[in-house]
Amino acid sequence: MTTNRNTNDAQDTNETQDARIARRTLGASGPSVFPLGLGCMGMSALYGEADRSESIATLHAFLEAVPEDTNALLDTGDFYGMGHNELLINEALRTAPAAARERALTSVKFGALRTVEGGFAGYDGRPDAVRNFLAYSLQRLGRDHIDVYRIARVDPDVPIEETVGAIAEAVQAGHVRHIGLSEVGADTLRRAAAVAPISDLQIEYSLISRNIEAEILPTARELGIGVTAYGVLSRGLISGHFSRERELTPGDFRGMSPRFQGGNLDRNLDLVEALRKVAEEKGVSVAQIAIAWVLARGEDIVPLVGARRRDRLTEALGAMRVELTAADLAAVEEAVPAGAAAGERYPAAQMAHLDSEH
């Protein structure tokens, strides 16, 4: 497998069909999937306005890039664009070729409470709420089941055992195939796994977000729980495409993200430039080496890439052909040392909702 790739090479997508690219399994109990999943949030929310036709074309391109005998993981949330994202996926699947459509697996987060103005008002993990959220998602997606279902954030007023128990009932009824979790700490992970098999933990993991390595990742591995890693490019911050001069559009939540503010942004982009030097020596892009680093952290980790355009998707797919030697990994981590990022990954109010950070 070659390491020197032109990110504009049209073969990038076609070569993902190569049989040498292994599948990855979402934990001991979950499904087998393509090594990269597609995070669909940005097609509907939080990054400013998206191009609907390009979003659907990107979804189709991802499904086509996945080999025929492999599952394509599409990650969404019922609160992304107030249901818009699920409807978008529904449209993309309805208009995709039948063979490609059959490869699609849906991973859905639920539980976020929204306001008319678009704000967040907490999370609801009561069993009755689980059943309600699930019914609406199945309708919007146009499917008779969801492949992986998870609460987006732990409801502090409802024991995780009750929330997971309700999803387990949906598994028994055939409406859900697998149970996932999102942004939970090691203790919550153990409590949930004692109720029912957990396929995977969805959590932020990247070169500049490595907190899971101390306790959460070892616990997941002990319990046979996979990891679907989101934020592998830290919302574009370490993609190599973000600049100090970039003006964010209205509705782009990065305008409130601590890592994109003032001196924090300057420090973080300095890290990106150090990483760029390593990437250039490999003949790959910054985004590709950042994604490849996450892929190299273990076969039990499936990175989610948030591409909303086909060119960005092609670049991300190219990361699977980047082989990082021990020397490469050392160079990457010298450029971006653990804990080097400036600023928290969310504003304080959102950090308070993260069970994984307590």
CSV table of C-alpha atoms in Angstrom, one decimal:
chain,number,residue,atom,x,y,z
A,1,MET,CA,0.0,0.0,0.0
A,2,THR,CA,1.4,3.4,-0.9
A,3,THR,CA,1.8,6.3,1.4
A,4,ASN,CA,2.2,9.1,-1.1
A,5,ARG,CA,-1.2,10.3,-2.2
A,6,ASN,CA,-2.4,13.2,-4.3
A,7,THR,CA,-5.5,14.3,-2.4
A,8,ASN,CA,-7.2,15.3,-5.7
A,9,ASP,CA,-6.5,11.9,-7.3
A,10,ALA,CA,-9.8,10.5,-8.5
A,11,GLN,CA,-8.6,7.0,-7.7
A,12,ASP,CA,-8.9,7.7,-4.0
A,13,THR,CA,-12.5,6.8,-3.9
A,14,ASN,CA,-12.2,3.9,-6.3
A,15,GLU,CA,-9.3,2.3,-4.4
A,16,THR,CA,-11.4,2.0,-1.2
A,17,GLN,CA,-12.8,-1.1,-3.0
A,18,ASP,CA,-9.4,-2.7,-2.4
A,19,ALA,CA,-10.0,-6.0,-0.6
A,20,ARG,CA,-6.9,-5.3,1.5
A,21,ILE,CA,-8.9,-2.7,3.5
A,22,ALA,CA,-10.2,-4.5,6.5
A,23,ARG,CA,-13.6,-4.1,8.1
A,24,ARG,CA,-13.8,-3.1,11.8
A,25,THR,CA,-16.3,-4.4,14.3
A,26,LEU,CA,-18.2,-2.2,16.8
A,27,GLY,CA,-17.2,-4.0,19.9
A,28,ALA,CA,-17.9,-7.7,20.8
A,29,SER,CA,-21.6,-7.4,20.2
A,30,GLY,CA,-21.9,-4.8,17.3
A,31,PRO,CA,-21.9,-5.0,13.5
A,32,SER,CA,-19.0,-5.1,11.1
A,33,VAL,CA,-18.5,-1.8,9.3
A,34,PHE,CA,-16.2,0.1,6.9
A,35,PRO,CA,-13.2,1.5,8.8
A,36,LEU,CA,-14.5,5.1,8.4
A,37,GLY,CA,-18.1,6.2,9.2
A,38,LEU,CA,-19.8,9.3,7.9
A,39,GLY,CA,-20.9,11.9,10.5
A,40,CYS,CA,-23.8,13.7,9.0
A,41,MET,CA,-24.5,16.5,11.5
A,42,GLY,CA,-22.8,19.3,9.5
A,43,MET,CA,-25.2,18.6,6.6
A,44,SER,CA,-28.1,20.0,8.7
A,45,ALA,CA,-26.8,22.0,11.7
A,46,LEU,CA,-24.2,23.9,13.6
A,47,TYR,CA,-21.8,24.7,10.8
A,48,GLY,CA,-23.9,27.2,9.0
A,49,GLU,CA,-26.0,26.6,5.9
A,50,ALA,CA,-25.2,23.5,3.9
A,51,ASP,CA,-25.9,22.7,0.2
A,52,ARG,CA,-28.7,20.1,0.2
A,53,SER,CA,-27.9,18.6,-3.2
A,54,GLU,CA,-24.2,18.4,-2.4
A,55,SER,CA,-25.0,16.8,1.0
A,56,ILE,CA,-27.0,14.1,-0.8
A,57,ALA,CA,-24.3,13.6,-3.4
A,58,THR,CA,-21.8,13.2,-0.6
A,59,LEU,CA,-23.9,10.6,1.1
A,60,HIS,CA,-24.3,8.7,-2.2
A,61,ALA,CA,-20.5,8.9,-2.8
A,62,PHE,CA,-19.8,7.4,0.6
A,63,LEU,CA,-22.2,4.6,0.0
A,64,GLU,CA,-20.7,3.9,-3.4
A,65,ALA,CA,-17.2,4.0,-1.9
A,66,VAL,CA,-17.9,1.2,0.6
A,67,PRO,CA,-17.3,-2.3,-0.8
A,68,GLU,CA,-20.4,-4.4,-1.6
A,69,ASP,CA,-19.9,-6.8,1.2
A,70,THR,CA,-19.3,-4.1,3.9
A,71,ASN,CA,-21.6,-2.0,5.9
A,72,ALA,CA,-21.5,1.8,5.6
A,73,LEU,CA,-22.1,3.6,9.0
A,74,LEU,CA,-24.1,6.8,8.8
A,75,ASP,CA,-24.1,8.7,12.1
A,76,THR,CA,-26.9,11.2,12.9
A,77,GLY,CA,-29.0,12.6,15.7
A,78,ASP,CA,-32.7,13.2,15.9
A,79,PHE,CA,-32.0,16.8,17.0
A,80,TYR,CA,-29.7,17.7,14.1
A,81,GLY,CA,-31.6,20.4,12.4
A,82,MET,CA,-34.7,19.4,14.4
A,83,GLY,CA,-35.1,16.2,12.4
A,84,HIS,CA,-33.8,17.7,9.2
A,85,ASN,CA,-30.8,15.3,9.2
A,86,GLU,CA,-32.8,12.2,9.5
A,87,LEU,CA,-35.1,13.3,6.6
A,88,LEU,CA,-32.0,14.1,4.6
A,89,ILE,CA,-30.6,10.6,5.1
A,90,ASN,CA,-34.0,9.2,4.2
A,91,GLU,CA,-34.0,11.1,0.9
A,92,ALA,CA,-30.4,10.0,0.2
A,93,LEU,CA,-31.2,6.4,0.8
A,94,ARG,CA,-34.4,6.5,-1.2
A,95,THR,CA,-32.5,7.9,-4.2
A,96,ALA,CA,-29.4,5.8,-3.9
A,97,PRO,CA,-28.9,2.6,-6.0
A,98,ALA,CA,-30.5,-0.3,-4.3
A,99,ALA,CA,-27.2,-2.1,-3.8
A,100,ALA,CA,-25.6,0.9,-2.1
A,101,ARG,CA,-28.7,1.5,0.0
A,102,GLU,CA,-28.5,-2.0,1.4
A,103,ARG,CA,-25.0,-1.2,2.7
A,104,ALA,CA,-26.3,1.6,5.0
A,105,LEU,CA,-26.3,1.3,8.8
A,106,THR,CA,-27.9,4.1,10.8
A,107,SER,CA,-26.4,5.2,14.1
A,108,VAL,CA,-28.8,7.6,15.9
A,109,LYS,CA,-28.4,9.8,19.0
A,110,PHE,CA,-31.5,10.9,20.8
A,111,GLY,CA,-32.5,12.7,24.0
A,112,ALA,CA,-31.6,16.4,23.4
A,113,LEU,CA,-34.4,18.8,24.2
A,114,ARG,CA,-34.6,21.9,21.9
A,115,THR,CA,-36.3,25.2,22.0
A,116,VAL,CA,-38.1,27.0,19.1
A,117,GLU,CA,-35.1,29.4,18.8
A,118,GLY,CA,-32.8,26.4,18.3
A,119,GLY,CA,-31.3,26.3,21.8
A,120,PHE,CA,-30.7,23.2,24.0
A,121,ALA,CA,-32.8,22.6,27.1
A,122,GLY,CA,-31.2,19.5,28.6
A,123,TYR,CA,-31.6,15.8,27.9
A,124,ASP,CA,-34.4,13.3,28.6
A,125,GLY,CA,-33.5,9.7,29.2
A,126,ARG,CA,-36.8,8.4,30.7
A,127,PRO,CA,-38.0,5.1,29.2
A,128,ASP,CA,-41.2,6.7,27.9
A,129,ALA,CA,-39.1,9.4,26.2
A,130,VAL,CA,-36.8,6.8,24.7
A,131,ARG,CA,-39.8,5.1,23.1
A,132,ASN,CA,-41.2,8.4,21.9
A,133,PHE,CA,-37.9,9.6,20.3
A,134,LEU,CA,-37.5,6.2,18.7
A,135,ALA,CA,-40.9,6.3,17.1
A,136,TYR,CA,-40.2,9.7,15.5
A,137,SER,CA,-36.8,8.7,14.2
A,138,LEU,CA,-38.1,5.5,12.6
A,139,GLN,CA,-40.7,7.6,10.8
A,140,ARG,CA,-38.3,10.3,9.6
A,141,LEU,CA,-35.7,7.8,8.5
A,142,GLY,CA,-38.3,5.6,6.7
A,143,ARG,CA,-36.9,2.5,8.2
A,144,ASP,CA,-38.3,-0.3,10.4
A,145,HIS,CA,-35.2,-0.4,12.6
A,146,ILE,CA,-32.2,1.7,13.7
A,147,ASP,CA,-28.9,-0.2,13.8
A,148,VAL,CA,-27.3,1.6,16.7
A,149,TYR,CA,-29.3,3.7,19.1
A,150,ARG,CA,-27.8,5.9,21.9
A,151,ILE,CA,-28.7,8.8,24.2
A,152,ALA,CA,-26.6,11.8,23.2
A,153,ARG,CA,-25.8,12.8,26.7
A,154,VAL,CA,-26.6,11.2,30.0
A,155,ASP,CA,-29.7,12.5,31.7
A,156,PRO,CA,-28.5,13.4,35.2
A,157,ASP,CA,-32.1,12.8,36.6
A,158,VAL,CA,-32.4,9.3,35.1
A,159,PRO,CA,-30.2,6.3,36.0
A,160,ILE,CA,-28.3,5.1,32.9
A,161,GLU,CA,-29.7,1.6,33.7
A,162,GLU,CA,-33.2,2.8,33.0
A,163,THR,CA,-32.3,4.5,29.7
A,164,VAL,CA,-30.3,1.5,28.5
A,165,GLY,CA,-33.0,-0.9,29.7
A,166,ALA,CA,-35.6,0.9,27.5
A,167,ILE,CA,-33.3,0.6,24.5
A,168,ALA,CA,-32.8,-3.1,25.3
A,169,GLU,CA,-36.6,-3.5,25.1
A,170,ALA,CA,-36.5,-1.9,21.7
A,171,VAL,CA,-33.9,-4.4,20.7
A,172,GLN,CA,-36.1,-7.2,21.8
A,173,ALA,CA,-39.0,-5.7,19.8
A,174,GLY,CA,-36.8,-5.5,16.7
A,175,HIS,CA,-36.9,-1.7,16.4
A,176,VAL,CA,-33.2,-1.4,17.3
A,177,ARG,CA,-30.3,-3.7,16.5
A,178,HIS,CA,-27.6,-2.6,18.9
A,179,ILE,CA,-27.2,-0.3,21.9
A,180,GLY,CA,-24.6,2.5,21.9
A,181,LEU,CA,-23.5,5.2,24.4
A,182,SER,CA,-22.2,8.7,23.9
A,183,GLU,CA,-19.8,10.8,26.0
A,184,VAL,CA,-19.9,8.7,29.1
A,185,GLY,CA,-17.2,8.1,31.7
A,186,ALA,CA,-15.8,4.7,32.7
A,187,ASP,CA,-18.1,4.2,35.7
A,188,THR,CA,-21.3,4.9,33.6
A,189,LEU,CA,-19.9,2.6,30.9
A,190,ARG,CA,-19.6,-0.3,33.4
A,191,ARG,CA,-23.1,0.3,34.8
A,192,ALA,CA,-24.7,0.4,31.3
A,193,ALA,CA,-22.8,-2.8,30.2
A,194,ALA,CA,-24.2,-4.6,33.2
A,195,VAL,CA,-27.7,-4.1,31.9
A,196,ALA,CA,-27.3,-5.1,28.3
A,197,PRO,CA,-24.6,-5.6,25.6
A,198,ILE,CA,-23.1,-2.2,24.5
A,199,SER,CA,-21.7,-2.2,20.9
A,200,ASP,CA,-19.8,1.1,21.0
A,201,LEU,CA,-19.1,4.3,22.8
A,202,GLN,CA,-19.3,7.4,20.6
A,203,ILE,CA,-16.9,10.0,22.0
A,204,GLU,CA,-14.6,12.8,20.8
A,205,TYR,CA,-11.1,11.5,20.1
A,206,SER,CA,-8.4,13.2,18.0
A,207,LEU,CA,-4.8,14.4,18.2
A,208,ILE,CA,-5.9,17.3,20.3
A,209,SER,CA,-8.7,15.5,22.3
A,210,ARG,CA,-7.0,12.5,24.0
A,211,ASN,CA,-8.6,12.5,27.5
A,212,ILE,CA,-10.2,9.0,26.8
A,213,GLU,CA,-6.8,7.4,26.8
A,214,ALA,CA,-6.4,7.5,30.6
A,215,GLU,CA,-9.4,5.5,31.8
A,216,ILE,CA,-12.3,5.5,29.4
A,217,LEU,CA,-10.6,3.7,26.4
A,218,PRO,CA,-9.1,1.0,28.7
A,219,THR,CA,-12.5,0.4,30.3
A,220,ALA,CA,-14.2,0.1,26.9
A,221,ARG,CA,-11.6,-2.4,25.8
A,222,GLU,CA,-11.9,-4.4,29.0
A,223,LEU,CA,-15.7,-4.6,28.4
A,224,GLY,CA,-15.5,-5.4,24.7
A,225,ILE,CA,-17.0,-2.1,23.7
A,226,GLY,CA,-15.9,-0.4,20.5
A,227,VAL,CA,-15.3,3.3,19.9
A,228,THR,CA,-16.8,5.5,17.2
A,229,ALA,CA,-14.6,8.5,17.4
A,230,TYR,CA,-16.1,11.9,16.4
A,231,GLY,CA,-14.3,15.2,16.1
A,232,VAL,CA,-11.2,13.5,14.5
A,233,LEU,CA,-10.4,16.8,12.8
A,234,SER,CA,-11.7,18.8,15.7
A,235,ARG,CA,-14.5,20.4,13.7
A,236,GLY,CA,-12.1,21.4,10.9
A,237,LEU,CA,-9.5,23.0,13.3
A,238,ILE,CA,-6.8,20.4,12.5
A,239,SER,CA,-7.9,19.7,8.9
A,240,GLY,CA,-5.3,21.9,7.4
A,241,HIS,CA,-8.0,24.0,5.8
A,242,PHE,CA,-8.9,26.4,8.6
A,243,SER,CA,-7.1,29.7,8.8
A,244,ARG,CA,-6.9,32.7,11.3
A,245,GLU,CA,-8.6,34.9,8.7
A,246,ARG,CA,-11.6,32.7,8.1
A,247,GLU,CA,-14.9,34.4,8.9
A,248,LEU,CA,-17.5,32.0,10.2
A,249,THR,CA,-21.0,32.2,8.9
A,250,PRO,CA,-24.1,32.8,11.1
A,251,GLY,CA,-25.2,29.6,12.8
A,252,ASP,CA,-21.7,28.2,12.9
A,253,PHE,CA,-21.2,27.1,16.5
A,254,ARG,CA,-17.4,27.2,16.2
A,255,GLY,CA,-17.9,30.9,16.8
A,256,MET,CA,-18.5,30.0,20.4
A,257,SER,CA,-16.0,27.2,20.7
A,258,PRO,CA,-13.1,28.0,23.0
A,259,ARG,CA,-10.6,26.4,20.7
A,260,PHE,CA,-11.5,28.8,17.9
A,261,GLN,CA,-11.1,31.9,20.0
A,262,GLY,CA,-8.3,34.5,20.0
A,263,GLY,CA,-5.0,33.3,21.4
A,264,ASN,CA,-6.4,29.7,21.6
A,265,LEU,CA,-6.9,29.7,17.9
A,266,ASP,CA,-3.4,31.0,17.3
A,267,ARG,CA,-1.9,28.3,19.5
A,268,ASN,CA,-3.9,25.5,17.9
A,269,LEU,CA,-3.1,26.6,14.4
A,270,ASP,CA,0.5,26.6,15.3
A,271,LEU,CA,0.1,23.0,16.1
A,272,VAL,CA,-1.5,22.4,12.7
A,273,GLU,CA,1.4,24.0,11.0
A,274,ALA,CA,3.8,21.7,12.8
A,275,LEU,CA,1.6,18.7,11.8
A,276,ARG,CA,1.6,20.0,8.2
A,277,LYS,CA,5.4,19.6,8.0
A,278,VAL,CA,5.1,15.9,9.0
A,279,ALA,CA,2.2,15.4,6.5
A,280,GLU,CA,4.2,17.0,3.7
A,281,GLU,CA,7.1,14.7,4.3
A,282,LYS,CA,4.7,11.8,3.9
A,283,GLY,CA,3.2,13.3,0.7
A,284,VAL,CA,-0.3,13.4,2.3
A,285,SER,CA,-2.6,16.1,3.5
A,286,VAL,CA,-2.9,17.3,7.1
A,287,ALA,CA,-6.5,15.9,7.3
A,288,GLN,CA,-5.3,12.5,6.1
A,289,ILE,CA,-2.5,12.2,8.6
A,290,ALA,CA,-4.8,13.3,11.5
A,291,ILE,CA,-7.4,10.7,10.5
A,292,ALA,CA,-4.7,8.1,9.9
A,293,TRP,CA,-3.4,8.7,13.5
A,294,VAL,CA,-6.9,7.9,14.9
A,295,LEU,CA,-7.2,4.8,12.7
A,296,ALA,CA,-3.8,3.6,14.0
A,297,ARG,CA,-4.9,3.8,17.6
A,298,GLY,CA,-6.6,0.4,17.4
A,299,GLU,CA,-8.8,-1.9,15.3
A,300,ASP,CA,-11.6,-1.3,17.7
A,301,ILE,CA,-11.9,2.4,16.8
A,302,VAL,CA,-14.0,3.7,13.9
A,303,PRO,CA,-13.4,7.3,13.1
A,304,LEU,CA,-16.4,9.4,12.0
A,305,VAL,CA,-15.5,11.9,9.3
A,306,GLY,CA,-17.8,15.0,9.0
A,307,ALA,CA,-17.4,15.6,5.3
A,308,ARG,CA,-20.3,17.5,3.8
A,309,ARG,CA,-18.7,17.8,0.3
A,310,ARG,CA,-17.5,15.2,-2.0
A,311,ASP,CA,-14.0,16.6,-2.3
A,312,ARG,CA,-13.6,16.5,1.5
A,313,LEU,CA,-14.9,12.9,1.5
A,314,THR,CA,-12.4,11.9,-1.1
A,315,GLU,CA,-9.6,13.4,1.0
A,316,ALA,CA,-10.8,11.6,4.1
A,317,LEU,CA,-11.1,8.2,2.3
A,318,GLY,CA,-7.4,8.6,1.3
A,319,ALA,CA,-6.4,8.4,5.0
A,320,MET,CA,-7.0,4.7,4.9
A,321,ARG,CA,-4.0,4.2,2.7
A,322,VAL,CA,-1.7,6.2,4.9
A,323,GLU,CA,0.6,3.8,6.7
A,324,LEU,CA,2.2,5.4,9.7
A,325,THR,CA,5.4,3.7,10.9
A,326,ALA,CA,6.6,4.0,14.5
A,327,ALA,CA,8.8,6.9,13.4
A,328,ASP,CA,5.9,8.6,11.7
A,329,LEU,CA,3.8,8.2,14.9
A,330,ALA,CA,6.6,9.7,17.0
A,331,ALA,CA,6.9,12.6,14.6
A,332,VAL,CA,3.1,13.3,14.7
A,333,GLU,CA,3.0,13.2,18.4
A,334,GLU,CA,6.0,15.5,18.6
A,335,ALA,CA,4.3,18.0,16.4
A,336,VAL,CA,1.0,17.7,18.4
A,337,PRO,CA,1.8,16.5,21.9
A,338,ALA,CA,-0.9,15.1,24.1
A,339,GLY,CA,-2.6,18.0,26.0
A,340,ALA,CA,-1.1,20.7,23.8
A,341,ALA,CA,-4.4,22.1,22.6
A,342,ALA,CA,-5.5,25.5,23.9
A,343,GLY,CA,-9.1,25.8,25.2
A,344,GLU,CA,-11.8,23.3,26.1
A,345,ARG,CA,-13.6,21.4,23.3
A,346,TYR,CA,-17.0,22.9,24.2
A,347,PRO,CA,-18.2,26.1,26.0
A,348,ALA,CA,-18.5,25.6,29.8
A,349,ALA,CA,-22.3,25.1,29.7
A,350,GLN,CA,-21.9,22.2,27.3
A,351,MET,CA,-18.9,20.7,29.1
A,352,ALA,CA,-21.1,20.4,32.1
A,353,HIS,CA,-23.3,17.9,30.3
A,354,LEU,CA,-20.4,15.6,29.5
A,355,ASP,CA,-20.4,12.6,31.8
A,356,SER,CA,-17.0,11.7,30.2
A,357,GLU,CA,-15.4,14.8,31.7
A,358,HIS,CA,-16.5,14.2,35.3
